[in-house]
mmCIF file of C-alpha atoms in Angstrom:
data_model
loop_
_atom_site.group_PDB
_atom_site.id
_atom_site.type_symbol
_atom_site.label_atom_id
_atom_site.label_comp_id
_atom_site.label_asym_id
_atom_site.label_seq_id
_atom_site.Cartn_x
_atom_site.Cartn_y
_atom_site.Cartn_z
ATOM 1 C CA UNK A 266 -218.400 -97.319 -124.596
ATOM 2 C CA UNK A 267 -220.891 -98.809 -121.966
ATOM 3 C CA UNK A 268 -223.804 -96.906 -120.441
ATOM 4 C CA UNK A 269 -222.364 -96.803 -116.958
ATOM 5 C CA UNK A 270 -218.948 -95.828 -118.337
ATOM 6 C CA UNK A 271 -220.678 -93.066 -119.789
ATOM 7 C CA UNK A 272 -222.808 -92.108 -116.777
ATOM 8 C CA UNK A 273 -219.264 -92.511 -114.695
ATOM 9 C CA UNK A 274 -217.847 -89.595 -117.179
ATOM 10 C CA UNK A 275 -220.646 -87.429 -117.003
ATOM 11 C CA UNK A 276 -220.501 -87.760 -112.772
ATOM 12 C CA UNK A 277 -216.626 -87.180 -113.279
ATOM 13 C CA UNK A 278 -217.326 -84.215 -115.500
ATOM 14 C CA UNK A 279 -219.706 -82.751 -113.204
ATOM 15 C CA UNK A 280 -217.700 -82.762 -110.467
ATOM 16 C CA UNK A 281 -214.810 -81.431 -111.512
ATOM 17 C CA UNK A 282 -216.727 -78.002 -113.200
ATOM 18 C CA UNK A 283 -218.451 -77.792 -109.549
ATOM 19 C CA UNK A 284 -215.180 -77.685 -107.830
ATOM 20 C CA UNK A 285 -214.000 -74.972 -110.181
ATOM 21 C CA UNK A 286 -217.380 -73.129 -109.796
ATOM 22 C CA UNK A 287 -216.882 -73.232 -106.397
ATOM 23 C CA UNK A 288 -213.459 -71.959 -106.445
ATOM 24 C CA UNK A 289 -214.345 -69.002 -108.202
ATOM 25 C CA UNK A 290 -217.014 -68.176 -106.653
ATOM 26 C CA UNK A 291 -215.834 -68.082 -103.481
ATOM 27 C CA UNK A 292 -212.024 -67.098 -104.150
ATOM 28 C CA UNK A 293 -212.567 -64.471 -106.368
ATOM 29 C CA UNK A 294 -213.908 -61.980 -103.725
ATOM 30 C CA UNK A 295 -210.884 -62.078 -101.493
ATOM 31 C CA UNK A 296 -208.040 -62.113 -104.534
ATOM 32 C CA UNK A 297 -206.163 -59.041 -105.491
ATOM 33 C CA UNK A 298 -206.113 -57.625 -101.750
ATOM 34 C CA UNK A 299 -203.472 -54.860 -101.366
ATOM 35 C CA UNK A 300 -203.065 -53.718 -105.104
ATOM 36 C CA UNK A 301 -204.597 -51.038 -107.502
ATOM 37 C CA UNK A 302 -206.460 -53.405 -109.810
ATOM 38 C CA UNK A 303 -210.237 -53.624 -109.947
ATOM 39 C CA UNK A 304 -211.172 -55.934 -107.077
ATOM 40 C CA UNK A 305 -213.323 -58.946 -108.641
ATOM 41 C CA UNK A 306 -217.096 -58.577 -107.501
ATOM 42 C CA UNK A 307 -219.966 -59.987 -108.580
ATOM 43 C CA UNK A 308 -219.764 -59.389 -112.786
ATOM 44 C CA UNK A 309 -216.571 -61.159 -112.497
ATOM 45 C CA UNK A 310 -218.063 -64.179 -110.518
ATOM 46 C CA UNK A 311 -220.277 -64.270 -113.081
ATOM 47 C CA UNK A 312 -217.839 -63.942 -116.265
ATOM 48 C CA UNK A 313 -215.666 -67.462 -114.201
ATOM 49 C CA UNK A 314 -218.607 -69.286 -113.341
ATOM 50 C CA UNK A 315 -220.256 -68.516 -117.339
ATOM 51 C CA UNK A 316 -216.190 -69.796 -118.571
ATOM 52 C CA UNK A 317 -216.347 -73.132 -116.269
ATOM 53 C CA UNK A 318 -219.773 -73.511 -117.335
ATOM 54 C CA UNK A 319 -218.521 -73.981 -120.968
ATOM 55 C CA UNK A 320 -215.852 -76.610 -120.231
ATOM 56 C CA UNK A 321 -218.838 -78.836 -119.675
ATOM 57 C CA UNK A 322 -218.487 -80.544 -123.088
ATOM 58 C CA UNK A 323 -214.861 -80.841 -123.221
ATOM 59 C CA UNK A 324 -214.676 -84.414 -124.401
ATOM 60 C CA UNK A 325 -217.723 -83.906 -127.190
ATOM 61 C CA UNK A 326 -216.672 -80.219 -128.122
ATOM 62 C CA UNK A 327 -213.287 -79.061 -126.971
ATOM 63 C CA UNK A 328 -213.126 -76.381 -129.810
ATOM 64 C CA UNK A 329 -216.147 -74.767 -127.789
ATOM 65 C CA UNK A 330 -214.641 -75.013 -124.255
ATOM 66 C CA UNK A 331 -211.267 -73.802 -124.977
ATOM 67 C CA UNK A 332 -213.334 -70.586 -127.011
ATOM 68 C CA UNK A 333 -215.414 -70.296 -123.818
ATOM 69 C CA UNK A 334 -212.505 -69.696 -121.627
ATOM 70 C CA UNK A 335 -210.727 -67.947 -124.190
ATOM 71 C CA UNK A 336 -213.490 -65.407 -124.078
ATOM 72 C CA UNK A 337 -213.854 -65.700 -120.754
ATOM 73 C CA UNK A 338 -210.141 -65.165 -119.460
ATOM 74 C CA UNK A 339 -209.844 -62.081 -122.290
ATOM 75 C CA UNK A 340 -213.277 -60.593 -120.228
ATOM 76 C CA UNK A 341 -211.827 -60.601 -117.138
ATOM 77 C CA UNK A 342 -208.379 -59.202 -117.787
ATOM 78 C CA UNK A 343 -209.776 -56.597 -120.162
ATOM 79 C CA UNK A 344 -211.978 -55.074 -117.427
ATOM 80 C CA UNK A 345 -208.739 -54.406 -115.397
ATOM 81 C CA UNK A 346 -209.680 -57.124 -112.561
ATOM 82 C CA UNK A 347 -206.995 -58.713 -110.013
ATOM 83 C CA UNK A 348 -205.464 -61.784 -110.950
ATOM 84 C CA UNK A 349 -207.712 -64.779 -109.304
ATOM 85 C CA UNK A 350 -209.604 -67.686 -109.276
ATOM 86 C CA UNK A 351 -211.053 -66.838 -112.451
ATOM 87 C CA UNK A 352 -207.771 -67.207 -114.412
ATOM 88 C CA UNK A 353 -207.466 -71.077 -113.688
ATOM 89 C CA UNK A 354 -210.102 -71.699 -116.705
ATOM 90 C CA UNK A 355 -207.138 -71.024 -119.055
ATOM 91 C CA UNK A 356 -204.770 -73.817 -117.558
ATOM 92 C CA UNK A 357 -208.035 -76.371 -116.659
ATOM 93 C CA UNK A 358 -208.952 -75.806 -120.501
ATOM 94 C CA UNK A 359 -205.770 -76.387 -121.355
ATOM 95 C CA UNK A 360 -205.499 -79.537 -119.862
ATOM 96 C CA UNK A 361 -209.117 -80.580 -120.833
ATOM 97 C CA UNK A 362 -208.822 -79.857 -124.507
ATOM 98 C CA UNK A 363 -205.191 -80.948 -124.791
ATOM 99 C CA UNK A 364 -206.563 -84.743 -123.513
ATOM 100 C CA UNK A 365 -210.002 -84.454 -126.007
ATOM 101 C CA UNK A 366 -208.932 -82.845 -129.332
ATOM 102 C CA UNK A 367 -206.425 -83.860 -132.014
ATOM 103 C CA UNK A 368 -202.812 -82.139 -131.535
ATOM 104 C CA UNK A 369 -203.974 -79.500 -134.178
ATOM 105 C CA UNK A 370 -207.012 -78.410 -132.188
ATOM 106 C CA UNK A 371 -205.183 -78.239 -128.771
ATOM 107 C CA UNK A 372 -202.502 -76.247 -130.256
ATOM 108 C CA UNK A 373 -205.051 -74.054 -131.679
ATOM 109 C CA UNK A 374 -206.749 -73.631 -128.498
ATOM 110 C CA UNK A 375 -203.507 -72.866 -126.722
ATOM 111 C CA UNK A 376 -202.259 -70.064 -129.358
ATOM 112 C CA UNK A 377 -205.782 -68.742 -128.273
ATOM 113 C CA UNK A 378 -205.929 -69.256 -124.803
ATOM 114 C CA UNK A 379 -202.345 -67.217 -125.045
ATOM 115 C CA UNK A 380 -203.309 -64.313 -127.395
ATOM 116 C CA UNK A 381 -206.328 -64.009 -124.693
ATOM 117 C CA UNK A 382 -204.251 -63.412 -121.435
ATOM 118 C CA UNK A 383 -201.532 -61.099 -124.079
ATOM 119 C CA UNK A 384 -204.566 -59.167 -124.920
ATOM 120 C CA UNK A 385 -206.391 -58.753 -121.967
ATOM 121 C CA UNK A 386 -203.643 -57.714 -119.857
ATOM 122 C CA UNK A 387 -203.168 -55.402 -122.190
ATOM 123 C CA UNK A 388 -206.716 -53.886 -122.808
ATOM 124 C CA UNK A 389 -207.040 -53.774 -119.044
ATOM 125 C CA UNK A 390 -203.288 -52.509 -117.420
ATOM 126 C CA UNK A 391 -202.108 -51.133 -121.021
ATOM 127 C CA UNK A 392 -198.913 -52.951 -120.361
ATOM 128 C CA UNK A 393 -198.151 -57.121 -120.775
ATOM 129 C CA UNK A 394 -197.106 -57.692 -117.355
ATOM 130 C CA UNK A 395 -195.835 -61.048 -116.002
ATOM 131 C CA UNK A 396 -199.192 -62.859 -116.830
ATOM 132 C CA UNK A 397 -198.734 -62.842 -120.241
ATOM 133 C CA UNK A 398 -195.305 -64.300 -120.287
ATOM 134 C CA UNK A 399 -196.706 -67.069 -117.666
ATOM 135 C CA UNK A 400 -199.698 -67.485 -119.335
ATOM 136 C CA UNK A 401 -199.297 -68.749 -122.525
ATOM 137 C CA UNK A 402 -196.479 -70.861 -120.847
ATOM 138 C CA UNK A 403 -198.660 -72.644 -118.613
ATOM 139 C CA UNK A 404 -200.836 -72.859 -121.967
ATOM 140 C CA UNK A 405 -198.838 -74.541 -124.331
ATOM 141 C CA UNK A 406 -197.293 -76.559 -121.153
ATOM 142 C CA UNK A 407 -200.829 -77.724 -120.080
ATOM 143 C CA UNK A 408 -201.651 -78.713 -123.782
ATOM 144 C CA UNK A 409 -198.738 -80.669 -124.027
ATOM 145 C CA UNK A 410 -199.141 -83.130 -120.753
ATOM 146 C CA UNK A 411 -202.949 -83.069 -121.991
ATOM 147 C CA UNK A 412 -201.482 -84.676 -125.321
ATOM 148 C CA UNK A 413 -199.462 -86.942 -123.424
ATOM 149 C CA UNK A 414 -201.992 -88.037 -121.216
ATOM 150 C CA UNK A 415 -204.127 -89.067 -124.102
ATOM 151 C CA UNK A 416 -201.437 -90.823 -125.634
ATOM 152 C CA UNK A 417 -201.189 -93.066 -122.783
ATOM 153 C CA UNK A 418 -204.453 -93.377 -121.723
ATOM 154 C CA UNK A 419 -204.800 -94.519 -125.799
ATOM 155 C CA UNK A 420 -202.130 -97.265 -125.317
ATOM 156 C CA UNK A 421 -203.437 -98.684 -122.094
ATOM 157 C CA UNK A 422 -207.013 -98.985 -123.173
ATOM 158 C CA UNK A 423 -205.462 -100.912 -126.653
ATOM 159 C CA UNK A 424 -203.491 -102.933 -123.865
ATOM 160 C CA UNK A 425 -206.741 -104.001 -122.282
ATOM 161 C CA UNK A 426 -208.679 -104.409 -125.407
ATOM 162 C CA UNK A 427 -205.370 -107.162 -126.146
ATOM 163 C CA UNK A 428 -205.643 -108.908 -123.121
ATOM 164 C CA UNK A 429 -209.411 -108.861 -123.386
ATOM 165 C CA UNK A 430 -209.753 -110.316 -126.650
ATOM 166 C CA UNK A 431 -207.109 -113.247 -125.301
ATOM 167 C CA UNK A 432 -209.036 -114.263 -122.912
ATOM 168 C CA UNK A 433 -211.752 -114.266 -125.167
ATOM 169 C CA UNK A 434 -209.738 -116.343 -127.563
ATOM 170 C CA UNK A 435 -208.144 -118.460 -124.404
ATOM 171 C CA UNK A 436 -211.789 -119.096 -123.471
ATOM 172 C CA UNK A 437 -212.900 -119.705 -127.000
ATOM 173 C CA UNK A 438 -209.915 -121.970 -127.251
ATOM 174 C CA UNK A 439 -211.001 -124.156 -123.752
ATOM 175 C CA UNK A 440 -214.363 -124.456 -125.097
ATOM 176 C CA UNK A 441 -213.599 -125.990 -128.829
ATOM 177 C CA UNK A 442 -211.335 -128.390 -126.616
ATOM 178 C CA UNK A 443 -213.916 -129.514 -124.342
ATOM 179 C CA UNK A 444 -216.507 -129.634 -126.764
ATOM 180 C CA UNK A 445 -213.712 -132.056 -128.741
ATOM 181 C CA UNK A 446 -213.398 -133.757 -125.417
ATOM 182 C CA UNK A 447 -217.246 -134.461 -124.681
ATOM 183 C CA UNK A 448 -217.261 -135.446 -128.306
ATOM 184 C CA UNK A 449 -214.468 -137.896 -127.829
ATOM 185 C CA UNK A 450 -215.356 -139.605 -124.714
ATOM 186 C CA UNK A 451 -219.364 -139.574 -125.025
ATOM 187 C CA UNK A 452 -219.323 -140.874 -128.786
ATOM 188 C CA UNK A 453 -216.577 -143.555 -128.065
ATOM 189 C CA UNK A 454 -218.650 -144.767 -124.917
ATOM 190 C CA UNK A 455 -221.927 -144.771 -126.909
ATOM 191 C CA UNK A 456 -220.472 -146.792 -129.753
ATOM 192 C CA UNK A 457 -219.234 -149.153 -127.080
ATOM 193 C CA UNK A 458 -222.608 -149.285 -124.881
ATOM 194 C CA UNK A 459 -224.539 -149.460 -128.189
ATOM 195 C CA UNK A 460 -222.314 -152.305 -129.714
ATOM 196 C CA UNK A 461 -222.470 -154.543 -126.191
ATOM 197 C CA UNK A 462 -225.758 -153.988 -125.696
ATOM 198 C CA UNK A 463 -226.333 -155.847 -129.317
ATOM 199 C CA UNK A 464 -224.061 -158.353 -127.958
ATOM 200 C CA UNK A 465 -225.892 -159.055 -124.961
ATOM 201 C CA UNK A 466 -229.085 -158.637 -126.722
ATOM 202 C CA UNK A 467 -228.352 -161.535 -129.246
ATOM 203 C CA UNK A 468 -226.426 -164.040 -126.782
ATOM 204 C CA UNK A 469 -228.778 -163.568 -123.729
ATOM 205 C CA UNK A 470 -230.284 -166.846 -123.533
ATOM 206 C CA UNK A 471 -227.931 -168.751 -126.204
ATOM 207 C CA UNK A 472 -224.562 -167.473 -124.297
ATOM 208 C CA UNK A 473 -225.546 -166.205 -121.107
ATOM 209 C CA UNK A 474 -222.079 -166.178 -119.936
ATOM 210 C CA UNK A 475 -220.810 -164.022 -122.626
ATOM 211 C CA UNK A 476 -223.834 -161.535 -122.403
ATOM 212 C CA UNK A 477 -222.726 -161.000 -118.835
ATOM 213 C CA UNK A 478 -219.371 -159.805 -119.776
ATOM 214 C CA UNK A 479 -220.949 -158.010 -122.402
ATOM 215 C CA UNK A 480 -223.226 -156.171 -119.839
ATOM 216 C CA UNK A 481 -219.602 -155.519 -117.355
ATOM 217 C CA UNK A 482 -218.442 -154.054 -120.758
ATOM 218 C CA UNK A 483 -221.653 -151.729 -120.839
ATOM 219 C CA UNK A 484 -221.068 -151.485 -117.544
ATOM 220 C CA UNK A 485 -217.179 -150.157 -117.532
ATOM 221 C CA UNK A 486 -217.891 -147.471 -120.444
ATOM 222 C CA UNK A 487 -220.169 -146.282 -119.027
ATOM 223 C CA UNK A 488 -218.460 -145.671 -115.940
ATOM 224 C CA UNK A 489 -215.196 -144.336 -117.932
ATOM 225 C CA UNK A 490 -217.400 -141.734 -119.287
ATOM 226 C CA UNK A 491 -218.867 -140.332 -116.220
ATOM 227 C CA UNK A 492 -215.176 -140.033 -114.825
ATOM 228 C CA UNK A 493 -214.552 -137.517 -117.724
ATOM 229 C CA UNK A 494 -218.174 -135.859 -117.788
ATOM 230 C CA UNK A 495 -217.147 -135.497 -114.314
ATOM 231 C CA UNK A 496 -213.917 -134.091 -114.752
ATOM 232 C CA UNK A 497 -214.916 -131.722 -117.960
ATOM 233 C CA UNK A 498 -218.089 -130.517 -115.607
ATOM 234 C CA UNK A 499 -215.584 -130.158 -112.576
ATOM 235 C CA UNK A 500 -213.048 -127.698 -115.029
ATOM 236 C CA UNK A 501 -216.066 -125.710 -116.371
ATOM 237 C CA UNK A 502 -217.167 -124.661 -113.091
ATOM 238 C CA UNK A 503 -214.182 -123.885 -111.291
ATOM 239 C CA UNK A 504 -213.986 -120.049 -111.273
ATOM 240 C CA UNK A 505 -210.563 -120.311 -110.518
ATOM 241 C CA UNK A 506 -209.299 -122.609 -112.803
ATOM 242 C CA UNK A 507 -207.542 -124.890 -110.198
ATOM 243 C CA UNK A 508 -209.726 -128.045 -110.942
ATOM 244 C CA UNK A 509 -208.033 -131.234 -111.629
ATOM 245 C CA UNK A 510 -209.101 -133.111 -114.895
ATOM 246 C CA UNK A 511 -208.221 -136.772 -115.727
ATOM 247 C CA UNK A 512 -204.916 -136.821 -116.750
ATOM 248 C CA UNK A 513 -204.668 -136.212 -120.951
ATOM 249 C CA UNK A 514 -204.775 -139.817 -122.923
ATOM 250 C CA UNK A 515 -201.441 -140.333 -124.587
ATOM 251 C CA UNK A 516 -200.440 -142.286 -127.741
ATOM 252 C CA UNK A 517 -199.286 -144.797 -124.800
ATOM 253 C CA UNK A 518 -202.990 -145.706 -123.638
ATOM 254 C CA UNK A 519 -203.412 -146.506 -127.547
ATOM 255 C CA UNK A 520 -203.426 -150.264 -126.612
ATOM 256 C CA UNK A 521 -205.864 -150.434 -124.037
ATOM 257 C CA UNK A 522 -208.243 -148.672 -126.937
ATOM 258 C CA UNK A 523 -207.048 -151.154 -129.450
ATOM 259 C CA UNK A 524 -208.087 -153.812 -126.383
ATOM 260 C CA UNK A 525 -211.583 -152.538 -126.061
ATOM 261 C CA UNK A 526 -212.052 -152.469 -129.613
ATOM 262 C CA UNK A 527 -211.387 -156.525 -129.594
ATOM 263 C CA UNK A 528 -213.206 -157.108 -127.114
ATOM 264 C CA UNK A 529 -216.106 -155.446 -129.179
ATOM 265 C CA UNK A 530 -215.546 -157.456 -131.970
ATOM 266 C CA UNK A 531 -213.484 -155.676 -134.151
ATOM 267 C CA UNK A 532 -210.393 -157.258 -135.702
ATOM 268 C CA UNK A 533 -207.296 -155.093 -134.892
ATOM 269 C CA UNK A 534 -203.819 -155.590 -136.078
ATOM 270 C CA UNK A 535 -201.911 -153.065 -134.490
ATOM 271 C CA UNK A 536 -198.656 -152.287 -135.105
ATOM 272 C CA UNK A 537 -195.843 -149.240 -133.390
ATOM 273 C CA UNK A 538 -192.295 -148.359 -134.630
ATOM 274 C CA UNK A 539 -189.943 -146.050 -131.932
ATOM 275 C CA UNK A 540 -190.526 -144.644 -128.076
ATOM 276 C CA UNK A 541 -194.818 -143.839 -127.807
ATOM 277 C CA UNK A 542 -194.042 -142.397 -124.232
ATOM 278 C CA UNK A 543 -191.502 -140.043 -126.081
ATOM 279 C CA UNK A 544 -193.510 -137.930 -128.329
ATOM 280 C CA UNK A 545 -194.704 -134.622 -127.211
ATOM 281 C CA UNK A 546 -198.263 -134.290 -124.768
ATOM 282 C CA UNK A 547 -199.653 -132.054 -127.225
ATOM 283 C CA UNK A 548 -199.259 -134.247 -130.247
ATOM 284 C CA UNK A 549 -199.556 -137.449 -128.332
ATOM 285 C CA UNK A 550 -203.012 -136.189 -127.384
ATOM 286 C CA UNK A 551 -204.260 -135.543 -130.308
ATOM 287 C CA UNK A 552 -203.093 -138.667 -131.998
ATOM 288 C CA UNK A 553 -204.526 -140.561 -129.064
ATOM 289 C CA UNK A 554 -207.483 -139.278 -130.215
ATOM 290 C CA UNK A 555 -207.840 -140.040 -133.752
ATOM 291 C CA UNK A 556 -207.234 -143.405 -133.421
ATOM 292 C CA UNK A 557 -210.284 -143.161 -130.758
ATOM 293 C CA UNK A 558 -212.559 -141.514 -133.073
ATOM 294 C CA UNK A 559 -211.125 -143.563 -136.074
ATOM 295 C CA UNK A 560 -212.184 -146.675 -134.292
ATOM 296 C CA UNK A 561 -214.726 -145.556 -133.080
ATOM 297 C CA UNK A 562 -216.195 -144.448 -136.903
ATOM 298 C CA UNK A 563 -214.834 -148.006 -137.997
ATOM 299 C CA UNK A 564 -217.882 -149.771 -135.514
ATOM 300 C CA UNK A 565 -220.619 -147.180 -136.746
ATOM 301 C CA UNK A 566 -220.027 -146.899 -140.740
ATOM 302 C CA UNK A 567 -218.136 -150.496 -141.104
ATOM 303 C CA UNK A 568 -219.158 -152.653 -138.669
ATOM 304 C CA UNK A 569 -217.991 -155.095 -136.316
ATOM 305 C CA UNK A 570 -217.217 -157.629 -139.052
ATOM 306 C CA UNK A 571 -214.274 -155.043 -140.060
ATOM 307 C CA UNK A 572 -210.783 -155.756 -139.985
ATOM 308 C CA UNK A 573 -208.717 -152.273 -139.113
ATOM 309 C CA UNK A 574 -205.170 -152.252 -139.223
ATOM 310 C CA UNK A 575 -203.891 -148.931 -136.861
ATOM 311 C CA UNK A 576 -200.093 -148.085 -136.918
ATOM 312 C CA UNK A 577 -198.262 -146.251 -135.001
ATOM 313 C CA UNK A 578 -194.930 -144.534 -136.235
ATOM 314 C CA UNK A 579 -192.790 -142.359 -133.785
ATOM 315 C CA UNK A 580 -188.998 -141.376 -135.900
ATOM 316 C CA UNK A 581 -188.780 -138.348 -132.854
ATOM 317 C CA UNK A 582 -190.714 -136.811 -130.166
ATOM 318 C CA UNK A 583 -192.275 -134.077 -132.619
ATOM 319 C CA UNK A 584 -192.608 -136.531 -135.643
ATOM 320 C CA UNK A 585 -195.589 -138.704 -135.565
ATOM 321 C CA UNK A 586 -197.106 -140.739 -138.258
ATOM 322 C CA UNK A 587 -200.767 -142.691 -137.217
ATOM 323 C CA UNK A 588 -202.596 -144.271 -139.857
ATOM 324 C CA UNK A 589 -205.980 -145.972 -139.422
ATOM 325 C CA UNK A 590 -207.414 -148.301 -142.567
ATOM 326 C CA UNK A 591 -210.600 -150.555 -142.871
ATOM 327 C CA UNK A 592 -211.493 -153.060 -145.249
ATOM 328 C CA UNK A 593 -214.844 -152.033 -145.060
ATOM 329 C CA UNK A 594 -216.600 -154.390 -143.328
ATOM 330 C CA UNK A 595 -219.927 -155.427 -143.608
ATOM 331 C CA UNK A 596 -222.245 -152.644 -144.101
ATOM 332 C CA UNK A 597 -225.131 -154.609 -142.551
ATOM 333 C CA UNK A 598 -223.581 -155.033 -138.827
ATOM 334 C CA UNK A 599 -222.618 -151.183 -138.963
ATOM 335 C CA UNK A 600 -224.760 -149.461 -136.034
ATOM 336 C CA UNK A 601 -224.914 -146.362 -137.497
ATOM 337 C CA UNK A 602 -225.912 -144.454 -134.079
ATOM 338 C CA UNK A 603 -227.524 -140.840 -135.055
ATOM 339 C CA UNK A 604 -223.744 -139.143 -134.513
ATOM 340 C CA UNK A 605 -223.116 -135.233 -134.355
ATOM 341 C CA UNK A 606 -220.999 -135.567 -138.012
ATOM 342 C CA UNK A 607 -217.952 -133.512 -136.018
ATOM 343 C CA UNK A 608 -216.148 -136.465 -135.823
ATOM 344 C CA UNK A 609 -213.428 -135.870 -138.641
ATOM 345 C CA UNK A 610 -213.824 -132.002 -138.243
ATOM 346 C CA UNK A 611 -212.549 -132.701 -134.658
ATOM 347 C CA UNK A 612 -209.789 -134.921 -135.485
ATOM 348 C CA UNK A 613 -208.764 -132.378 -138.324
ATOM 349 C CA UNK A 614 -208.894 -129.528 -135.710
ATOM 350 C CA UNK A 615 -206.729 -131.319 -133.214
ATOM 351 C CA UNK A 616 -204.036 -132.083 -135.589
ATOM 352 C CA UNK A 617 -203.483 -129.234 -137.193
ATOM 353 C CA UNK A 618 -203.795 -127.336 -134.121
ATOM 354 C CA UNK A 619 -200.579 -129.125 -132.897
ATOM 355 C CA UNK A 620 -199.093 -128.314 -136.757
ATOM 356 C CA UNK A 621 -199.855 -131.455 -138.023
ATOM 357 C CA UNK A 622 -201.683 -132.481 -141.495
ATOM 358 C CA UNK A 623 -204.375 -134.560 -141.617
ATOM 359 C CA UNK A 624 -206.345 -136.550 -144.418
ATOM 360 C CA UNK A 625 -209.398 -139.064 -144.520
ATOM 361 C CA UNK A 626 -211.376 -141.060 -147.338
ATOM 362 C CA UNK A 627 -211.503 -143.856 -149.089
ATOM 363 C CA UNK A 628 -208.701 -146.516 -149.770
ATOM 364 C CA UNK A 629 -207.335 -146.409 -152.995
ATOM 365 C CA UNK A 630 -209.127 -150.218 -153.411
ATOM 366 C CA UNK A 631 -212.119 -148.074 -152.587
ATOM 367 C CA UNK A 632 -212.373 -151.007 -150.070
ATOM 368 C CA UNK A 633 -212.936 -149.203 -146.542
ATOM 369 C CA UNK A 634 -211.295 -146.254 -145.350
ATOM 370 C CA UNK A 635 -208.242 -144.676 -144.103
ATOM 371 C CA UNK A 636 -207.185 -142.185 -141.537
ATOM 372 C CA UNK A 637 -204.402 -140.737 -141.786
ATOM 373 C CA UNK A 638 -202.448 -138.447 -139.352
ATOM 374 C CA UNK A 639 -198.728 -137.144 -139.607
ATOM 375 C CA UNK A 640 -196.672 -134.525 -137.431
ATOM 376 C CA UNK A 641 -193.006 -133.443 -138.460
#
């Protein structure tokens, strides 16, 4: 429980024992007008205000309230007073304790709350009288909507705590997939910049032609990648959630990876079986992008002297089969850019999140490596 929660309850506490303070204090004078009984005066002020002052713990001792009105209710009666403010404590204690203590406790309270009024009528008129039928009625009544209450105020504070803790996990969910996202999109565009740049680098003055589209290929990933920094950045502050992101890649935009990865020098054989625009956005996603990060791995670890074959299998819209392979390339053109190592963690997380299984390592030639991604 938070501090101001608690402050809040000690406020609400507070008030309420005022009110009934007040009550008694200034109701008791003018009750019992017109009968026999002893008319309440200033002792019996004193006996309410001493009961209300003991309900002040109710939620840390309840055994100790409902005694303190017990005693305090019994006092009253027994000194032959008029019926008056001062016999609320028994049905406000009632209905404290009954919220506060455990079903045995309030039921204890109650029995004594009961054998109170019974006894001080008693002791005071030497008869029952109506009280002490009403009485422990509006005891054992009180007790029992204090039980209820509790019950439900139980179940809707669980209810919160669920919601809370999904949109914790709903947040903690958004986060893992834009961290996968920045991962993605920044790594991809770095291997891309990093590769050009070497491209440009070496044909400057031999090729100068060919360095310039190499620098328009710098040029265009690096743009890409500010569209979706853009877009993730956009998402993450919108309070609201009602930003617009990029729309999701799809096994579809597969080629125009397999394009760029050509036009960085890779040698790509790339191969599909069934409807790509069929399977589902979830899966297609996430197969989208392992064959981004699997390329992208081929460029750092295998070079650009690698030949990858990626296929493509769709059988049905929830059963996907992408497999990535290497020959290994030449280890000395591999750029090896300092990388974040989340690469296959992230493509493992994305799969099976969308109940696929996913496996990575090296061929069985132990020639290169091989990605391997399968849903349904």
């Amino acid at each position: 429980m938070s501090r101001s929660t608690q402050i809040a309850i000690r406020w609400y506490d507070a008030v309420l024992i005022a009110a009934l303070v007040v009550v008694i204090a200034l109701g008791s004078p003018h009750a019992g007008g017109g009968t026999s009984a002893r008319q309440p005066d200033l002792v019996a002020i004193l006996i309410g205000v001493a009961g209300a002052l003991t309900l002040l713990p109710w939620r840390r001792m309840p055994v100790l309230a409902a005694s303190g009105a017990a005693i305090a209710v019994l006092a009253y009666l027994a000194l032959g007073y008029a019926g008056g403010p001062v016999l609320l404590l028994g049905p406000v204690a009632m209905a404290l304790v009954g919220y506060a203590a455990s079903w045995w406790v309030a039921l204890g309270a109650a029995f004594a709350i009961s054998v109170a009024v019974v006894a001080g009528q008693i002791l005071g008129t030497g008869e029952p009288g109506a009280i002490a039928i009403a009485g422990p009625a509006w005891a054992f009544a009180l007790m029992l909507a204090g039980q209820l209450l509790a019950i439900w105020s139980e179940h809707a504070a669980a209810q919160r705590e669920r919601v809370r803790l999904m949109q914790r996990q709903a947040a903690d969910r958004e986060r893992l997939e834009i961290a996968r996202d920045l991962h993605d999109s920044v790594a991809h565009a770095l291997v891309t910049v990093t590769v050009q740049a070497d491209v440009a680098a070496k044909l400057l003055d031999r090729r100068p032609e060919q360095a310039r589209a190499a620098i328009g290929a710098i040029r265009q990933a690096g743009a890409d990648a500010l569209d979706e920094l853009g877009s993730i950045l956009t998402a993450l502050r919108d309070e609201q959630g009602g930003a617009q992101r990029l729309p999701a890649r799809r096994l579809s935009d597969v080629e125009e990876l397999v394009a760029r990865a050509r036009a960085d020098g890779l040698e790509v054989v790339f191969g599909t079986e069934g409807d790509l625009a069929a399977v589902a956005t979830a899966i297609s996603g996430a197969a989208y992008r392992v064959v981004q990060e699997a390329l992208s791995n081929v460029v750092r670890h295998a070079g650009r002297a690698a030949r990858v074959e990626v296929s493509v299998m769709v059988a049905e819209p929830r059963a996907v089969r992408v497999i990535v392979s290497d020959d290994g390339g030449s280890p000395d053109s591999a750029i090896r850019p300092p990388g974040s190592r989340l690469g296959l963690i992230g493509m493992r997380e994305r799969v099976v999140a969308t109940g696929g299984t996913f496996t990575a390592g090296p061929r069985p030639d132990a020639r290169g490596f091989v990605v391997e991604a399968e849903w349904g």
